[in-house]
Amino acid sequence: MKKLITSLIILLAAAISGCATQKPTPYDWSAFQTASPSSILIVPVLNKTIDVDAPLYALSTLSIPLGEKGYYVFPVNTVKTTLEQEGLYEGEAIKQLGTPTLVNMFGADAVLYVEIQKWEANYAILSTTVTVSVDYLLEDSQGNKIWSESVTTAYSPQNNNSGGDPLANLIASAISAAITRADPNYIPLMIQANNRAFITGHSALPPGPYARVDKK
C-alpha cells in the first residue's frame, strides 16, 4: 500500500512539474520567411457583429503597430477610397476578390485581412464587460497564408472605493456600469489586441525590413 501511495505521489509530482515547464509550441515561420514581405496592404475590416461602426474604428488602429514593427503600410484611407471607386465597400466582398488581384492593384507584397468576431458590451447591473475579439490573417501575393492570429481582449470597470458607505459604493458601481454600457470605448481594446497580435504575443510578427535598430 505504501509503495502504491509513493508511486502515485511521484507520478503526481512529475505531472505538476511537466505542466509548470511546458512551453508554447513554436510558431512555424517557414511560409512567412519564404514570402519575406516588406509592404502590407490593409483592406477594410470584415465584420461578424451587429455594430456597423466597428470596422471603421478597427481599421483606424491597424497601421501604427505594423509601421512600428518595420513594414511599409499602404495608407488605409486611400486604399478604402480606391476600392470604393471600384464598387467594393464591404470587407467580405473585398476578400472574395482574391489576394492576387488586390496585390496587383496596389503593388503590395502581402494583404492583411482582419475579421471582428466580438465587439460588445455585456451589462450585468453592477458591471459591464466590454469585449473585442479579432482574427488576423496575412496572405502572400499568391493568396497563401503566411501568418494568422486570434486575440480576445476584455475590460470591466470596477468601483475602487473599498471603504466608506457600502450603499454609496453600490450606487457608484451601478452608475459606472450604466455609463460604460451606454458608451463603451472599444478603441483601447482594439489597440491592445493589435499590440498583442503584432508586437508582444507568442506569434507576434518578426521585425520588418524598416524596423528601427537602436544604436548604442
Short mmCIF file of C-alpha atoms in Angstrom, two decimals:
data_model
loop_
_atom_site.label_atom_id
_atom_site.label_comp_id
_atom_site.label_asym_id
_atom_site.label_seq_id
_atom_site.Cartn_x
_atom_site.Cartn_y
_atom_site.Cartn_z
CA MET A 1 0.00 0.00 0.00
CA LYS A 2 2.85 2.36 0.91
CA LYS A 3 4.56 1.59 -2.40
CA LEU A 4 1.35 2.42 -4.27
CA ILE A 5 0.95 5.73 -2.45
CA THR A 6 4.61 6.56 -3.07
CA SER A 7 4.25 5.78 -6.77
CA LEU A 8 1.15 7.97 -7.05
CA ILE A 9 2.95 10.85 -5.32
CA ILE A 10 5.89 10.55 -7.73
CA LEU A 11 3.57 10.48 -10.75
CA LEU A 12 1.64 13.48 -9.47
CA ALA A 13 4.83 15.44 -8.84
CA ALA A 14 6.09 14.59 -12.33
CA ALA A 15 2.81 15.71 -13.88
CA ILE A 16 2.86 19.02 -12.00
CA SER A 17 6.49 19.58 -12.94
CA GLY A 18 5.71 18.84 -16.59
CA CYS A 19 2.84 21.35 -16.62
CA ALA A 20 4.97 24.01 -14.97
CA THR A 21 7.80 23.71 -17.50
CA GLN A 22 5.70 23.18 -20.62
CA LYS A 23 6.43 25.80 -23.26
CA PRO A 24 4.17 27.01 -26.07
CA THR A 25 4.65 25.30 -29.40
CA PRO A 26 6.98 27.44 -31.55
CA TYR A 27 5.21 29.21 -34.41
CA ASP A 28 6.02 27.90 -37.89
CA TRP A 29 7.53 30.87 -39.72
CA SER A 30 8.63 28.99 -42.84
CA ALA A 31 5.87 30.38 -45.11
CA PHE A 32 6.39 33.91 -43.78
CA GLN A 33 10.15 33.73 -44.28
CA THR A 34 9.68 32.47 -47.84
CA ALA A 35 7.35 35.36 -48.67
CA SER A 36 9.52 37.87 -46.77
CA PRO A 37 7.03 40.76 -47.14
CA SER A 38 8.20 44.37 -46.99
CA SER A 39 4.88 46.07 -47.69
CA ILE A 40 1.46 45.18 -46.31
CA LEU A 41 -1.92 46.16 -47.71
CA ILE A 42 -4.63 46.50 -45.05
CA VAL A 43 -8.08 46.13 -46.58
CA PRO A 44 -11.39 47.18 -44.97
CA VAL A 45 -12.22 45.05 -41.95
CA LEU A 46 -14.67 42.14 -42.10
CA ASN A 47 -17.44 42.41 -39.53
CA LYS A 48 -19.26 39.49 -37.91
CA THR A 49 -21.02 41.68 -35.34
CA ILE A 50 -24.11 43.89 -35.40
CA ASP A 51 -22.13 47.08 -34.73
CA VAL A 52 -21.90 48.81 -38.12
CA ASP A 53 -19.24 51.25 -36.87
CA ALA A 54 -16.85 48.55 -35.65
CA PRO A 55 -14.95 48.07 -38.97
CA LEU A 56 -14.10 51.77 -39.28
CA TYR A 57 -12.91 52.02 -35.69
CA ALA A 58 -10.83 48.85 -36.03
CA LEU A 59 -9.33 49.92 -39.36
CA SER A 60 -8.10 53.19 -37.86
CA THR A 61 -5.92 51.33 -35.32
CA LEU A 62 -4.05 48.90 -37.57
CA SER A 63 -1.45 50.97 -39.41
CA ILE A 64 0.62 52.29 -36.49
CA PRO A 65 1.68 48.99 -34.86
CA LEU A 66 2.56 47.45 -38.24
CA GLY A 67 4.57 50.51 -39.18
CA GLU A 68 6.35 50.44 -35.83
CA LYS A 69 7.14 46.79 -36.48
CA GLY A 70 9.06 47.80 -39.58
CA TYR A 71 6.69 47.29 -42.53
CA TYR A 72 5.52 49.73 -45.15
CA VAL A 73 1.74 50.04 -44.77
CA PHE A 74 -0.37 51.44 -47.58
CA PRO A 75 -2.49 54.40 -46.33
CA VAL A 76 -5.73 52.75 -45.23
CA ASN A 77 -7.99 55.66 -46.18
CA THR A 78 -6.54 55.81 -49.68
CA VAL A 79 -6.94 52.06 -50.06
CA LYS A 80 -10.53 52.23 -48.83
CA THR A 81 -11.41 55.08 -51.22
CA THR A 82 -9.78 53.31 -54.17
CA LEU A 83 -11.71 50.12 -53.51
CA GLU A 84 -14.96 52.04 -53.13
CA GLN A 85 -14.37 53.62 -56.53
CA GLU A 86 -14.30 50.07 -57.87
CA GLY A 87 -17.64 49.36 -56.17
CA LEU A 88 -16.08 47.42 -53.29
CA TYR A 89 -17.44 48.63 -49.96
CA GLU A 90 -17.67 45.55 -47.71
CA GLY A 91 -14.78 43.57 -46.27
CA GLU A 92 -16.33 40.26 -47.30
CA ALA A 93 -16.67 41.30 -50.96
CA ILE A 94 -13.10 42.60 -50.97
CA LYS A 95 -11.74 39.33 -49.59
CA GLN A 96 -13.68 37.38 -52.22
CA LEU A 97 -11.94 39.45 -54.89
CA GLY A 98 -8.80 37.48 -54.04
CA THR A 99 -5.39 38.42 -52.73
CA PRO A 100 -3.55 38.19 -56.10
CA THR A 101 -5.95 40.75 -57.59
CA LEU A 102 -5.52 43.09 -54.63
CA VAL A 103 -1.75 42.74 -54.78
CA ASN A 104 -1.77 43.65 -58.48
CA MET A 105 -4.00 46.66 -57.84
CA PHE A 106 -1.71 48.22 -55.22
CA GLY A 107 1.68 46.58 -55.74
CA ALA A 108 1.82 45.10 -52.23
CA ASP A 109 3.82 42.11 -51.03
CA ALA A 110 1.07 40.83 -48.73
CA VAL A 111 -2.52 41.53 -47.73
CA LEU A 112 -3.82 41.68 -44.16
CA TYR A 113 -7.41 40.61 -43.52
CA VAL A 114 -8.91 41.46 -40.13
CA GLU A 115 -12.23 39.98 -39.04
CA ILE A 116 -14.12 41.17 -35.96
CA GLN A 117 -15.80 38.30 -34.12
CA LYS A 118 -16.92 40.19 -30.99
CA TRP A 119 -17.46 43.88 -30.37
CA GLU A 120 -19.88 44.02 -27.49
CA ALA A 121 -20.69 45.30 -24.01
CA ASN A 122 -22.42 42.82 -21.69
CA TYR A 123 -24.41 44.53 -18.94
CA ALA A 124 -24.97 42.89 -15.56
CA ILE A 125 -26.47 45.71 -13.41
CA LEU A 126 -23.37 46.37 -11.29
CA SER A 127 -20.78 45.75 -14.01
CA THR A 128 -20.38 45.95 -17.75
CA THR A 129 -17.78 43.90 -19.57
CA VAL A 130 -16.59 45.26 -22.90
CA THR A 131 -15.13 42.60 -25.20
CA VAL A 132 -13.29 42.72 -28.50
CA SER A 133 -12.35 39.52 -30.35
CA VAL A 134 -10.41 39.70 -33.61
CA ASP A 135 -8.98 37.28 -36.17
CA TYR A 136 -5.93 38.31 -38.22
CA LEU A 137 -4.84 36.69 -41.50
CA LEU A 138 -1.85 37.65 -43.64
CA GLU A 139 -1.56 36.22 -47.16
CA ASP A 140 1.28 36.47 -49.66
CA SER A 141 0.93 37.64 -53.26
CA GLN A 142 -0.33 34.21 -54.33
CA GLY A 143 -3.03 34.07 -51.67
CA ASN A 144 -1.21 31.64 -49.37
CA LYS A 145 -1.50 32.08 -45.61
CA ILE A 146 1.82 33.18 -44.15
CA TRP A 147 0.62 34.25 -40.69
CA SER A 148 -2.53 34.27 -38.58
CA GLU A 149 -3.57 35.09 -35.04
CA SER A 150 -6.72 35.40 -32.93
CA VAL A 151 -6.90 37.76 -29.96
CA THR A 152 -9.63 38.49 -27.41
CA THR A 153 -9.41 41.42 -25.00
CA ALA A 154 -11.89 42.49 -22.34
CA TYR A 155 -12.38 45.31 -19.87
CA SER A 156 -14.72 45.64 -16.92
CA PRO A 157 -14.54 48.93 -14.97
CA GLN A 158 -14.69 48.45 -11.21
CA ASN A 159 -15.55 50.81 -8.40
CA ASN A 160 -12.33 51.19 -6.40
CA ASN A 161 -13.90 52.69 -3.29
CA SER A 162 -13.42 49.78 -0.93
CA GLY A 163 -14.13 51.92 2.14
CA GLY A 164 -16.86 54.39 3.01
CA ASP A 165 -20.58 53.89 2.69
CA PRO A 166 -21.39 50.44 1.16
CA LEU A 167 -24.62 51.81 -0.33
CA ALA A 168 -22.76 54.70 -1.95
CA ASN A 169 -20.21 52.28 -3.38
CA LEU A 170 -23.00 50.12 -4.74
CA ILE A 171 -24.65 53.10 -6.42
CA ALA A 172 -21.29 54.23 -7.84
CA SER A 173 -20.70 50.77 -9.32
CA ALA A 174 -24.14 50.74 -10.91
CA ILE A 175 -23.62 54.21 -12.40
CA SER A 176 -20.19 53.26 -13.77
CA ALA A 177 -21.63 50.11 -15.35
CA ALA A 178 -24.52 52.06 -16.89
CA ILE A 179 -22.18 54.68 -18.38
CA THR A 180 -19.92 52.01 -19.86
CA ARG A 181 -22.92 50.23 -21.32
CA ALA A 182 -24.30 53.44 -22.84
CA ASP A 183 -21.00 54.49 -24.40
CA PRO A 184 -18.46 51.63 -24.41
CA ASN A 185 -14.95 52.56 -25.54
CA TYR A 186 -13.72 49.81 -27.83
CA ILE A 187 -10.67 51.58 -29.24
CA PRO A 188 -8.26 50.82 -26.32
CA LEU A 189 -9.22 47.15 -26.50
CA MET A 190 -8.63 47.07 -30.27
CA ILE A 191 -5.25 48.74 -29.79
CA GLN A 192 -4.41 46.18 -27.11
CA ALA A 193 -5.41 43.33 -29.43
CA ASN A 194 -3.24 44.73 -32.24
CA ASN A 195 -0.24 45.10 -29.96
CA ARG A 196 -0.62 41.54 -28.76
CA ALA A 197 -1.02 40.20 -32.30
CA PHE A 198 1.75 42.20 -33.97
CA ILE A 199 4.24 43.06 -31.24
CA THR A 200 4.09 41.24 -27.89
CA GLY A 201 2.27 37.93 -28.42
CA HIS A 202 3.70 34.43 -28.71
CA SER A 203 3.32 34.53 -32.51
CA ALA A 204 3.98 38.26 -32.95
CA LEU A 205 5.29 39.29 -36.35
CA PRO A 206 9.06 39.32 -36.86
CA PRO A 207 10.60 42.78 -37.30
CA GLY A 208 10.15 44.09 -40.83
CA PRO A 209 12.89 45.45 -43.10
CA TYR A 210 12.24 49.02 -41.96
CA ALA A 211 12.39 48.30 -38.23
CA ARG A 212 14.40 50.83 -36.28
CA VAL A 213 17.57 49.47 -34.71
CA ASP A 214 18.74 51.23 -31.57
CA LYS A 215 22.39 52.16 -31.82
CA LYS A 216 24.47 52.16 -28.67
#
